[in-house]
Amino acid sequence: MANSQSRFFLLAMLCCMSTVAFAQTTTNSPYSIYGLGDPNTRSFAQNRSMGGAQIASSNPLYINAYNPAAYGFIAQPTFNITGNIDFLKMSGPSNQVKSNNAYMNDFSFGFQLGKRAGVAFTLNQYTKIGYNIQATENNPQVGTVSYQYTGSGGINHFLFGGGIALIKKERSKLYVGINGTYYFGFAETNRYVSEFIDQPTHLNSGISNRTNINDLALDVGVLFKQNLGKGNKLGVGVMYTPQSSLKATHEQFVFSYITNSGLLRIKDSVSYSLTDDQILTPSFLGVGLSLELGSSWTLNGDIKIQDWSQLQIYGRSENLNPRIEYSFGAEYLPNPDAMAKYLQSIRYRVGARNAQTRLNINGTQLTELGGSVGVGLPILKAKSTSTLNIGMEFGQRSGKDLTLIKEGFTYVFIGVSFNPHKFDTWFKRRKYE
């Protein structure tokens, strides 16, 4: 049966890697024009339903990608995958635009290694880019001038790491962990300036930039667990990612084009360049607390600081701010008894988060506020440790300046956590007589 499980997980991991990493439009936010795009979360569906608070979480049924030290708590082979449906409403001073995207957000696979350690592999997006901004103005000399800015792509990261127990006593446990992080992907931006709209004999100008990243970095984590007695436990977690210098290539293509009936046609290449360079990514520090009250209640709280002011692309600062996020969440399991009725085995989750974003536009700091709810449904049987995790987050990103775009969002996330167990019949090898 072990070989069958290994083949199943390997096949699922390869399929998900191709789905998560390629050919997805994951955002339509105009704010993804800044830096390398909008930062993405490492949280899976079960943790996003709890506001994303998880740095001190050590549930052995789920993989905690925010703290590699938690890999040491994995008790059996575990596979997590999350799909998203994002609804975005962008409101400006005079108009409103709605968009939606459906995509695979992440996957992870982990397993126990001996009695004191565990390893895990996770793939998801580090940043995401997707915008199409248009503007026009009247020039006294040439008439109407049209500007169009588009962007696509995003940077992915593949995490592979392990966690191990330095202290493993009945009342106290101390785990440390490390992740190797492989960054890969691209950020493509385009700018079109049309001074002569719908005049086929007149040339306009455009410029296309593409950044390709392929490099490795590290992050480390610590997780301490203290038994408080009467089934109560306290967890303290810390995760740190130092600033990293990543190898990158920069492609730039300058061209002239004409427009005819709204269609763009490139006429000539003005210049093309391909250079090797460096990108400095921001450091990250996260601190979390977790309180388990018996086997029914889990309370989590996190502070996450990602210093985007450190971001430099080809030696140029992007003039961003540190992102500081506070998140809180709770999970309630009515009856932790494995033989409970199905409805009593459902996990109920709620959470909230508040963030100072990386964006300060014209002196206005943008903030983000969100609230989330979700459930964890045992798959097929109440005794099953595999769960279907469904959640939803409502919130907004905005600033005090009413001329800036206000984004209202609804994120729906659906995830599955597979844990091969004696109660999960699909992991059993069928016998034929």
Short mmCIF file of C-alpha atoms in Angstrom, two decimals:
data_model
loop_
_atom_site.label_atom_id
_atom_site.label_comp_id
_atom_site.label_asym_id
_atom_site.label_seq_id
_atom_site.Cartn_x
_atom_site.Cartn_y
_atom_site.Cartn_z
CA MET A 1 0.00 0.00 0.00
CA ALA A 2 2.90 2.38 0.69
CA ASN A 3 4.08 2.18 -2.91
CA SER A 4 0.56 2.89 -4.18
CA GLN A 5 0.33 5.93 -1.91
CA SER A 6 3.72 7.21 -3.08
CA ARG A 7 2.75 6.87 -6.73
CA PHE A 8 -0.56 8.64 -6.07
CA PHE A 9 1.09 11.60 -4.35
CA LEU A 10 3.83 11.90 -6.96
CA LEU A 11 1.32 11.96 -9.82
CA ALA A 12 -0.90 14.47 -8.03
CA MET A 13 2.09 16.69 -7.24
CA LEU A 14 3.27 16.75 -10.85
CA CYS A 15 -0.22 17.54 -12.16
CA CYS A 16 -0.67 20.36 -9.68
CA MET A 17 2.75 21.84 -10.40
CA SER A 18 1.84 22.27 -14.05
CA THR A 19 -1.53 23.76 -13.13
CA VAL A 20 -0.37 26.16 -10.42
CA ALA A 21 2.74 27.46 -12.11
CA PHE A 22 1.63 28.12 -15.66
CA ALA A 23 -1.04 29.79 -17.81
CA GLN A 24 -3.11 31.36 -15.07
CA THR A 25 -4.56 34.84 -14.71
CA THR A 26 -4.71 35.32 -10.95
CA THR A 27 -5.41 39.04 -10.54
CA ASN A 28 -6.84 42.06 -12.34
CA SER A 29 -5.78 44.64 -9.78
CA PRO A 30 -4.24 47.88 -11.08
CA TYR A 31 -2.13 47.95 -7.91
CA SER A 32 -0.18 44.95 -9.22
CA ILE A 33 1.67 47.47 -11.44
CA TYR A 34 4.01 48.24 -8.52
CA GLY A 35 7.23 46.30 -7.92
CA LEU A 36 7.02 42.60 -8.78
CA GLY A 37 3.24 42.54 -8.38
CA ASP A 38 0.82 41.92 -5.54
CA PRO A 39 2.21 39.67 -2.77
CA ASN A 40 0.44 36.33 -2.40
CA THR A 41 -0.18 34.33 0.78
CA ARG A 42 1.33 30.95 1.69
CA SER A 43 -1.85 29.98 3.57
CA PHE A 44 -3.99 27.04 2.49
CA ALA A 45 -7.80 27.05 2.64
CA GLN A 46 -8.00 25.90 6.27
CA ASN A 47 -5.74 28.71 7.49
CA ARG A 48 -7.17 31.42 5.23
CA SER A 49 -10.52 30.75 6.91
CA MET A 50 -8.76 31.72 10.16
CA GLY A 51 -7.47 35.06 8.88
CA GLY A 52 -4.23 33.46 7.70
CA ALA A 53 -2.94 33.13 11.28
CA GLN A 54 -0.79 29.99 11.44
CA ILE A 55 2.89 30.62 12.27
CA ALA A 56 2.55 28.78 15.60
CA SER A 57 0.14 26.14 14.26
CA SER A 58 1.22 22.50 14.60
CA ASN A 59 -1.83 20.49 13.51
CA PRO A 60 -0.38 17.18 12.22
CA LEU A 61 -3.16 16.86 9.61
CA TYR A 62 -2.13 19.99 7.69
CA ILE A 63 1.08 21.45 6.31
CA ASN A 64 2.15 24.82 7.69
CA ALA A 65 4.05 26.47 4.82
CA TYR A 66 4.62 29.61 6.92
CA ASN A 67 6.89 27.82 9.40
CA PRO A 68 9.19 24.95 8.33
CA ALA A 69 9.68 23.96 11.98
CA ALA A 70 6.05 22.74 11.93
CA TYR A 71 6.99 20.06 9.39
CA GLY A 72 8.33 18.06 12.33
CA PHE A 73 4.76 17.62 13.63
CA ILE A 74 3.54 15.87 10.47
CA ALA A 75 2.30 12.44 11.57
CA GLN A 76 1.43 10.77 8.25
CA PRO A 77 1.66 11.47 4.51
CA THR A 78 -0.31 14.66 3.82
CA PHE A 79 -1.33 16.34 0.59
CA ASN A 80 -2.95 19.80 0.53
CA ILE A 81 -4.30 21.65 -2.50
CA THR A 82 -6.28 24.90 -2.75
CA GLY A 83 -8.27 26.47 -5.55
CA ASN A 84 -9.46 30.08 -5.54
CA ILE A 85 -12.31 32.04 -7.05
CA ASP A 86 -11.64 35.77 -6.62
CA PHE A 87 -14.29 38.47 -7.11
CA LEU A 88 -12.94 42.02 -7.30
CA LYS A 89 -14.87 45.30 -7.46
CA MET A 90 -12.77 48.37 -8.28
CA SER A 91 -14.38 51.74 -7.60
CA GLY A 92 -13.00 55.10 -8.74
CA PRO A 93 -14.35 58.65 -8.51
CA SER A 94 -16.51 58.22 -11.62
CA ASN A 95 -16.73 54.54 -12.53
CA GLN A 96 -16.79 50.98 -11.25
CA VAL A 97 -15.33 47.80 -12.73
CA LYS A 98 -15.88 44.19 -11.67
CA SER A 99 -13.72 41.16 -12.46
CA ASN A 100 -13.29 37.57 -11.35
CA ASN A 101 -10.64 34.87 -11.68
CA ALA A 102 -10.62 31.15 -10.92
CA TYR A 103 -7.28 29.39 -10.48
CA MET A 104 -5.26 26.84 -8.54
CA ASN A 105 -3.46 28.71 -5.78
CA ASP A 106 -1.15 26.17 -4.20
CA PHE A 107 -0.35 22.59 -3.38
CA SER A 108 1.80 20.90 -0.77
CA PHE A 109 2.97 17.39 0.07
CA GLY A 110 4.64 16.29 3.30
CA PHE A 111 5.48 13.20 5.30
CA GLN A 112 7.04 12.10 8.57
CA LEU A 113 10.74 11.24 8.62
CA GLY A 114 11.54 9.05 11.59
CA LYS A 115 10.06 9.86 14.99
CA ARG A 116 11.39 13.41 15.35
CA ALA A 117 11.29 15.00 11.89
CA GLY A 118 9.21 15.70 8.81
CA VAL A 119 9.68 17.12 5.33
CA ALA A 120 7.36 19.04 3.00
CA PHE A 121 7.21 20.51 -0.50
CA THR A 122 5.00 23.47 -1.43
CA LEU A 123 4.34 25.33 -4.66
CA ASN A 124 2.43 28.60 -4.93
CA GLN A 125 2.75 32.14 -6.22
CA TYR A 126 5.03 34.63 -4.49
CA THR A 127 3.60 37.59 -6.42
CA LYS A 128 0.93 37.99 -9.10
CA ILE A 129 0.53 40.55 -11.88
CA GLY A 130 -2.46 41.37 -14.05
CA TYR A 131 -3.55 44.85 -15.10
CA ASN A 132 -4.71 46.85 -18.10
CA ILE A 133 -4.74 50.60 -17.52
CA GLN A 134 -5.81 53.06 -20.21
CA ALA A 135 -5.85 56.86 -20.31
CA THR A 136 -6.20 59.58 -22.93
CA GLU A 137 -5.34 63.27 -23.12
CA ASN A 138 -5.64 66.05 -25.67
CA ASN A 139 -2.37 67.42 -27.03
CA PRO A 140 -2.66 70.78 -28.88
CA GLN A 141 -0.05 69.70 -31.44
CA VAL A 142 -1.08 66.14 -32.31
CA GLY A 143 -4.61 65.85 -30.92
CA THR A 144 -5.70 62.88 -28.83
CA VAL A 145 -2.93 60.85 -27.22
CA SER A 146 -3.71 57.39 -25.85
CA TYR A 147 -1.68 55.62 -23.17
CA GLN A 148 -2.02 51.95 -22.33
CA TYR A 149 -0.17 50.04 -19.62
CA THR A 150 -0.49 46.26 -19.35
CA GLY A 151 1.15 43.68 -17.14
CA SER A 152 1.02 39.92 -16.72
CA GLY A 153 2.79 37.02 -15.05
CA GLY A 154 4.05 36.62 -11.53
CA ILE A 155 6.84 35.04 -9.53
CA ASN A 156 6.32 31.51 -8.19
CA HIS A 157 8.21 29.85 -5.40
CA PHE A 158 8.78 26.18 -4.68
CA LEU A 159 9.52 25.46 -1.02
CA PHE A 160 11.32 22.30 0.04
CA GLY A 161 12.37 21.84 3.62
CA GLY A 162 12.37 19.92 6.85
CA GLY A 163 11.68 20.33 10.55
CA ILE A 164 13.17 18.39 13.45
CA ALA A 165 12.64 18.18 17.21
CA LEU A 166 15.54 19.40 19.33
CA ILE A 167 13.50 18.83 22.49
CA LYS A 168 10.65 16.34 22.59
CA LYS A 169 9.36 15.83 26.10
CA GLU A 170 5.87 15.18 27.40
CA ARG A 171 5.34 18.78 28.51
CA SER A 172 7.71 20.72 26.23
CA LYS A 173 8.68 20.45 22.58
CA LEU A 174 11.08 22.60 20.56
CA TYR A 175 11.32 22.25 16.78
CA VAL A 176 13.48 24.05 14.24
CA GLY A 177 13.17 23.98 10.47
CA ILE A 178 14.59 25.33 7.24
CA ASN A 179 13.20 25.84 3.75
CA GLY A 180 15.05 26.06 0.51
CA THR A 181 13.04 28.35 -1.76
CA TYR A 182 13.37 28.22 -5.52
CA TYR A 183 12.00 31.37 -7.15
CA PHE A 184 11.00 31.19 -10.79
CA GLY A 185 8.68 33.05 -13.13
CA PHE A 186 8.42 36.30 -15.02
CA ALA A 187 7.02 39.81 -14.83
CA GLU A 188 6.04 41.34 -18.17
CA THR A 189 5.04 44.98 -18.55
CA ASN A 190 4.11 46.92 -21.67
CA ARG A 191 3.59 50.60 -22.40
CA TYR A 192 1.95 51.89 -25.57
CA VAL A 193 1.81 55.56 -26.53
CA SER A 194 -0.52 56.33 -29.45
CA GLU A 195 -0.26 59.89 -30.68
CA PHE A 196 -2.10 59.10 -33.89
CA ILE A 197 -5.17 56.97 -33.27
CA ASP A 198 -6.67 55.18 -36.28
CA GLN A 199 -4.27 56.81 -38.73
CA PRO A 200 -2.54 53.87 -40.49
CA THR A 201 0.13 56.08 -42.08
CA HIS A 202 1.43 57.40 -38.75
CA LEU A 203 3.72 55.45 -36.41
CA ASN A 204 3.33 55.23 -32.65
CA SER A 205 5.76 53.92 -30.03
CA GLY A 206 5.77 51.06 -27.56
CA ILE A 207 8.11 49.45 -25.06
CA SER A 208 7.97 45.94 -23.58
CA ASN A 209 9.95 44.79 -20.53
CA ARG A 210 10.21 41.23 -19.27
CA THR A 211 11.98 40.12 -16.09
CA ASN A 212 12.81 36.42 -15.71
CA ILE A 213 13.85 35.06 -12.31
CA ASN A 214 15.46 31.70 -11.49
CA ASP A 215 17.33 31.42 -8.19
CA LEU A 216 17.42 29.95 -4.68
CA ALA A 217 16.96 31.46 -1.21
CA LEU A 218 16.39 30.23 2.36
CA ASP A 219 14.03 30.78 5.28
CA VAL A 220 14.12 29.40 8.81
CA GLY A 221 11.60 28.76 11.56
CA VAL A 222 11.30 27.86 15.24
CA LEU A 223 8.27 26.41 17.02
CA PHE A 224 7.92 25.87 20.76
CA LYS A 225 5.04 23.91 22.27
CA GLN A 226 4.21 23.85 25.98
CA ASN A 227 1.66 21.56 27.63
CA LEU A 228 -0.30 23.66 30.14
CA GLY A 229 -2.20 20.74 31.64
CA LYS A 230 -5.84 19.63 31.37
CA GLY A 231 -5.41 19.20 27.61
CA ASN A 232 -4.44 22.84 27.02
CA LYS A 233 -1.34 23.73 24.97
CA LEU A 234 0.50 26.94 24.13
CA GLY A 235 2.52 27.36 20.95
CA VAL A 236 4.99 30.11 20.00
CA GLY A 237 6.38 30.30 16.48
CA VAL A 238 8.88 32.50 14.64
CA MET A 239 9.69 32.47 10.93
CA TYR A 240 12.36 34.57 9.22
CA THR A 241 13.37 35.06 5.59
CA PRO A 242 16.46 37.24 5.06
CA GLN A 243 16.76 39.67 2.17
CA SER A 244 17.94 37.74 -0.86
CA SER A 245 19.75 38.65 -4.06
CA LEU A 246 18.20 36.73 -6.95
CA LYS A 247 19.64 36.30 -10.41
CA ALA A 248 17.45 37.75 -13.15
CA THR A 249 17.50 38.52 -16.85
CA HIS A 250 15.99 41.66 -18.31
CA GLU A 251 14.59 41.75 -21.83
CA GLN A 252 13.59 45.10 -23.33
CA PHE A 253 11.98 45.58 -26.73
CA VAL A 254 11.30 49.06 -28.15
CA PHE A 255 9.17 49.18 -31.27
CA SER A 256 6.97 51.31 -33.47
CA TYR A 257 3.45 50.37 -34.45
CA ILE A 258 0.27 51.54 -36.10
CA THR A 259 -3.34 51.20 -35.00
CA ASN A 260 -6.18 50.52 -37.34
CA SER A 261 -9.75 50.03 -36.11
CA GLY A 262 -8.41 49.45 -32.60
CA LEU A 263 -5.92 46.76 -33.67
CA LEU A 264 -2.20 47.13 -32.95
CA ARG A 265 0.31 46.11 -35.60
CA ILE A 266 4.09 46.27 -35.02
CA LYS A 267 5.88 47.91 -37.95
CA ASP A 268 9.50 48.06 -36.89
CA SER A 269 11.90 47.11 -34.09
CA VAL A 270 13.72 50.15 -32.71
CA SER A 271 15.95 48.27 -30.24
CA TYR A 272 16.28 45.01 -28.33
CA SER A 273 18.45 44.22 -25.31
CA LEU A 274 19.01 41.22 -23.05
CA THR A 275 21.01 41.72 -19.85
CA ASP A 276 21.81 39.74 -16.69
CA ASP A 277 21.10 41.51 -13.43
CA GLN A 278 20.05 41.14 -9.78
CA ILE A 279 16.84 41.62 -7.82
CA LEU A 280 16.89 42.20 -4.06
CA THR A 281 13.80 40.69 -2.44
CA PRO A 282 12.35 41.85 0.89
CA SER A 283 13.03 40.21 4.23
CA PHE A 284 10.14 38.65 6.15
CA LEU A 285 9.60 38.24 9.89
CA GLY A 286 6.58 36.51 11.37
CA VAL A 287 5.71 35.84 15.01
CA GLY A 288 2.72 33.75 16.06
CA LEU A 289 0.91 32.43 19.12
CA SER A 290 -1.39 29.42 19.28
CA LEU A 291 -3.58 28.29 22.16
CA GLU A 292 -5.27 24.88 22.13
CA LEU A 293 -8.08 24.56 24.67
CA GLY A 294 -8.65 20.86 25.02
CA SER A 295 -9.28 19.16 21.69
CA SER A 296 -12.14 21.40 20.59
CA TRP A 297 -10.81 24.97 20.41
CA THR A 298 -7.75 26.38 18.65
CA LEU A 299 -6.93 30.11 18.77
CA ASN A 300 -4.18 31.60 16.57
CA GLY A 301 -2.68 35.08 16.28
CA ASP A 302 0.12 36.37 13.99
CA ILE A 303 2.14 39.47 13.23
CA LYS A 304 3.82 39.40 9.81
CA ILE A 305 6.27 42.05 8.55
CA GLN A 306 7.52 41.95 4.97
CA ASP A 307 9.87 44.85 4.26
CA TRP A 308 9.07 45.77 0.66
CA SER A 309 11.12 48.97 1.05
CA GLN A 310 14.13 46.67 0.51
CA LEU A 311 12.96 45.63 -2.95
CA GLN A 312 15.39 46.68 -5.68
CA ILE A 313 15.00 45.80 -9.33
CA TYR A 314 18.23 46.21 -11.29
CA GLY A 315 19.66 48.44 -8.57
CA ARG A 316 16.63 50.73 -8.53
CA SER A 317 14.47 51.14 -5.43
CA GLU A 318 10.73 50.71 -6.02
CA ASN A 319 9.77 53.18 -3.25
CA LEU A 320 7.49 50.76 -1.44
CA ASN A 321 6.70 50.46 2.26
CA PRO A 322 6.95 47.53 4.68
CA ARG A 323 3.78 45.44 4.73
CA ILE A 324 2.62 44.85 8.32
CA GLU A 325 -0.26 42.46 8.92
CA TYR A 326 -2.09 41.43 12.08
CA SER A 327 -4.24 38.30 11.85
CA PHE A 328 -6.39 36.31 14.25
CA GLY A 329 -8.37 33.10 13.90
CA ALA A 330 -10.28 30.41 15.74
CA GLU A 331 -11.30 26.83 14.99
CA TYR A 332 -13.98 24.84 16.82
CA LEU A 333 -14.46 21.07 16.62
CA PRO A 334 -17.68 20.09 18.45
CA ASN A 335 -16.65 16.51 19.19
CA PRO A 336 -13.04 15.40 18.70
CA ASP A 337 -14.01 11.74 19.22
CA ALA A 338 -13.16 9.86 16.01
CA MET A 339 -16.44 7.91 16.30
CA ALA A 340 -18.62 11.03 16.47
CA LYS A 341 -21.53 11.69 14.16
CA TYR A 342 -20.68 13.50 10.94
CA LEU A 343 -22.12 16.92 11.89
CA GLN A 344 -20.18 16.85 15.15
CA SER A 345 -16.94 16.19 13.25
CA ILE A 346 -17.13 19.36 11.14
CA ARG A 347 -14.50 21.99 11.96
CA TYR A 348 -15.85 25.56 12.12
CA ARG A 349 -13.46 28.43 11.46
CA VAL A 350 -13.49 32.22 11.67
CA GLY A 351 -10.81 34.89 11.35
CA ALA A 352 -9.87 38.49 10.63
CA ARG A 353 -6.83 40.42 9.45
CA ASN A 354 -5.75 44.04 9.16
CA ALA A 355 -2.74 45.16 7.13
CA GLN A 356 -0.75 48.24 6.28
CA THR A 357 0.02 47.44 2.66
CA ARG A 358 3.29 48.09 0.82
CA LEU A 359 1.65 50.97 -1.09
CA ASN A 360 1.80 54.66 -0.22
CA ILE A 361 0.49 56.62 -3.20
CA ASN A 362 0.83 60.40 -3.23
CA GLY A 363 1.17 60.43 0.55
CA THR A 364 -1.84 58.16 1.13
CA GLN A 365 -1.21 54.85 2.88
CA LEU A 366 -3.35 52.00 1.55
CA THR A 367 -4.71 49.57 4.13
CA GLU A 368 -6.37 46.19 3.82
CA LEU A 369 -9.08 44.73 6.04
CA GLY A 370 -10.65 41.28 5.75
CA GLY A 371 -12.88 38.86 7.63
CA SER A 372 -13.18 35.16 6.90
CA VAL A 373 -15.29 32.09 7.71
CA GLY A 374 -14.99 28.45 6.74
CA VAL A 375 -15.58 24.81 7.52
CA GLY A 376 -13.58 21.60 7.39
CA LEU A 377 -15.74 18.70 6.22
CA PRO A 378 -14.59 15.11 6.78
CA ILE A 379 -14.56 13.31 3.44
CA LEU A 380 -17.10 10.47 3.28
CA LYS A 381 -16.95 9.50 6.95
CA ALA A 382 -16.90 11.24 10.31
CA LYS A 383 -13.86 9.13 11.25
CA SER A 384 -11.87 10.26 8.22
CA THR A 385 -8.86 12.50 8.80
CA SER A 386 -9.02 13.74 5.19
CA THR A 387 -11.05 16.94 4.89
CA LEU A 388 -12.68 19.21 2.34
CA ASN A 389 -11.93 22.79 3.43
CA ILE A 390 -14.26 25.52 2.19
CA GLY A 391 -13.94 29.17 3.14
CA MET A 392 -14.67 32.73 2.14
CA GLU A 393 -13.07 36.09 2.88
CA PHE A 394 -14.67 39.52 2.49
CA GLY A 395 -12.72 42.75 2.64
CA GLN A 396 -11.34 45.84 0.99
CA ARG A 397 -8.13 47.65 0.11
CA SER A 398 -8.39 51.43 0.20
CA GLY A 399 -6.92 54.75 1.36
CA LYS A 400 -8.27 58.03 2.71
CA ASP A 401 -7.75 59.76 -0.64
CA LEU A 402 -11.09 59.31 -2.42
CA THR A 403 -9.48 59.79 -5.84
CA LEU A 404 -7.63 56.48 -5.45
CA ILE A 405 -9.18 53.21 -6.56
CA LYS A 406 -10.98 51.34 -3.80
CA GLU A 407 -10.96 47.57 -4.13
CA GLY A 408 -13.64 45.42 -2.55
CA PHE A 409 -12.90 41.71 -2.69
CA THR A 410 -14.56 38.39 -2.04
CA TYR A 411 -12.25 35.39 -2.07
CA VAL A 412 -13.71 31.90 -2.17
CA PHE A 413 -11.23 29.11 -1.47
CA ILE A 414 -11.78 25.38 -1.71
CA GLY A 415 -9.09 23.01 -0.53
CA VAL A 416 -8.60 19.34 0.07
CA SER A 417 -6.32 17.76 2.64
CA PHE A 418 -5.66 14.07 2.00
CA ASN A 419 -4.29 11.96 4.86
CA PRO A 420 -4.00 8.21 4.19
CA HIS A 421 -5.63 6.53 7.16
CA LYS A 422 -7.25 3.22 7.96
CA PHE A 423 -10.67 4.93 7.76
CA ASP A 424 -10.01 6.38 4.26
CA THR A 425 -11.09 3.58 1.94
CA TRP A 426 -9.64 5.01 -1.31
CA PHE A 427 -6.11 4.58 0.04
CA LYS A 428 -6.60 0.86 0.52
CA ARG A 429 -5.37 -1.60 -2.06
CA ARG A 430 -8.25 -3.74 -3.28
CA LYS A 431 -7.90 -7.47 -2.95
CA TYR A 432 -9.20 -9.88 -5.57
CA GLU A 433 -9.78 -13.56 -5.03
#
